[in-house]
XYZ file of C-alpha atoms in Angstrom:
71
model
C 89.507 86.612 122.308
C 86.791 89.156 122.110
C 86.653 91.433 118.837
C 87.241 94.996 118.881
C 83.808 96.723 117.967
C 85.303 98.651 114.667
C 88.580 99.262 112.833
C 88.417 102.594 111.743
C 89.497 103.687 108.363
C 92.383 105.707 110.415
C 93.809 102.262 111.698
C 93.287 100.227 108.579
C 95.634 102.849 106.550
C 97.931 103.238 109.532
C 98.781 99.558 109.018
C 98.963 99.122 105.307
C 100.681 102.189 105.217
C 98.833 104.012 103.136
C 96.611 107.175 103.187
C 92.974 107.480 104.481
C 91.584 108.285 100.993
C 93.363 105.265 99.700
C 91.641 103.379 101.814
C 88.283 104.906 101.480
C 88.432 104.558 97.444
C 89.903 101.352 97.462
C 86.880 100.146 99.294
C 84.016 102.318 97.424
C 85.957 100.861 93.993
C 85.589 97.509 95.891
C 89.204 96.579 94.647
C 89.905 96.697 98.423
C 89.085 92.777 99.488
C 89.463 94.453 103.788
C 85.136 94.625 103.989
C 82.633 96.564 102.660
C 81.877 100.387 101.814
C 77.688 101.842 101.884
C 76.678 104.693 100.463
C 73.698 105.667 102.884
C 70.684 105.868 101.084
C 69.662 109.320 100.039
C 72.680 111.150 100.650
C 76.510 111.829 99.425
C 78.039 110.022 102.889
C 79.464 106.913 103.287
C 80.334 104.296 105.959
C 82.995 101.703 106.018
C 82.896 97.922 107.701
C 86.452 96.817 107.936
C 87.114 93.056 108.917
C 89.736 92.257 111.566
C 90.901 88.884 109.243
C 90.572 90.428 106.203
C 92.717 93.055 107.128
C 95.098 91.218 108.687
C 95.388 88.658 105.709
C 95.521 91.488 103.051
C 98.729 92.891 104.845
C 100.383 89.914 106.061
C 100.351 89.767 109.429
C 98.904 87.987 112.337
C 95.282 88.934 113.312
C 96.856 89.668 116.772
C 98.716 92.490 115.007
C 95.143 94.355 113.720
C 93.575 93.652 116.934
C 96.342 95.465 119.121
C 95.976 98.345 116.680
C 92.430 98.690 117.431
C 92.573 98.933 120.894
């Protein structure tokens, strides 16, 4: 099974059901356990690295479930 090159913050709150900037906090708080959150060095952006199983185990479901809502 090949991995899906991202899972966009758009995906990740379509699943949990949940809004974009809950998402986005959740993971800058790091009380979010779905990957990690950067703040790019020298400026006010950040970027977001969520994992497939971590997702899919923080929700409950199979990882088939996050995959098919990445493609």
């Amino acid at each position: 099974m090949d991995m899906p090159k991202k899972i966009t913050v758009q995906t990740a709150a379509r699943l949990m059901g949940k809004s974009t900037l809950f998402v986005r906090e959740g993971m800058r708080r790091g009380v979010l356990p779905i990957g990690e959150a950067f703040q790019l060095p020298g400026s006010t952006k950040w970027t977001f690295y969520i994992s497939p199983p971590l997702l899919a185990k923080y929700i409950g479901v199979d990882l088939e479930v996050v995959l098919d809502a990445a493609s």
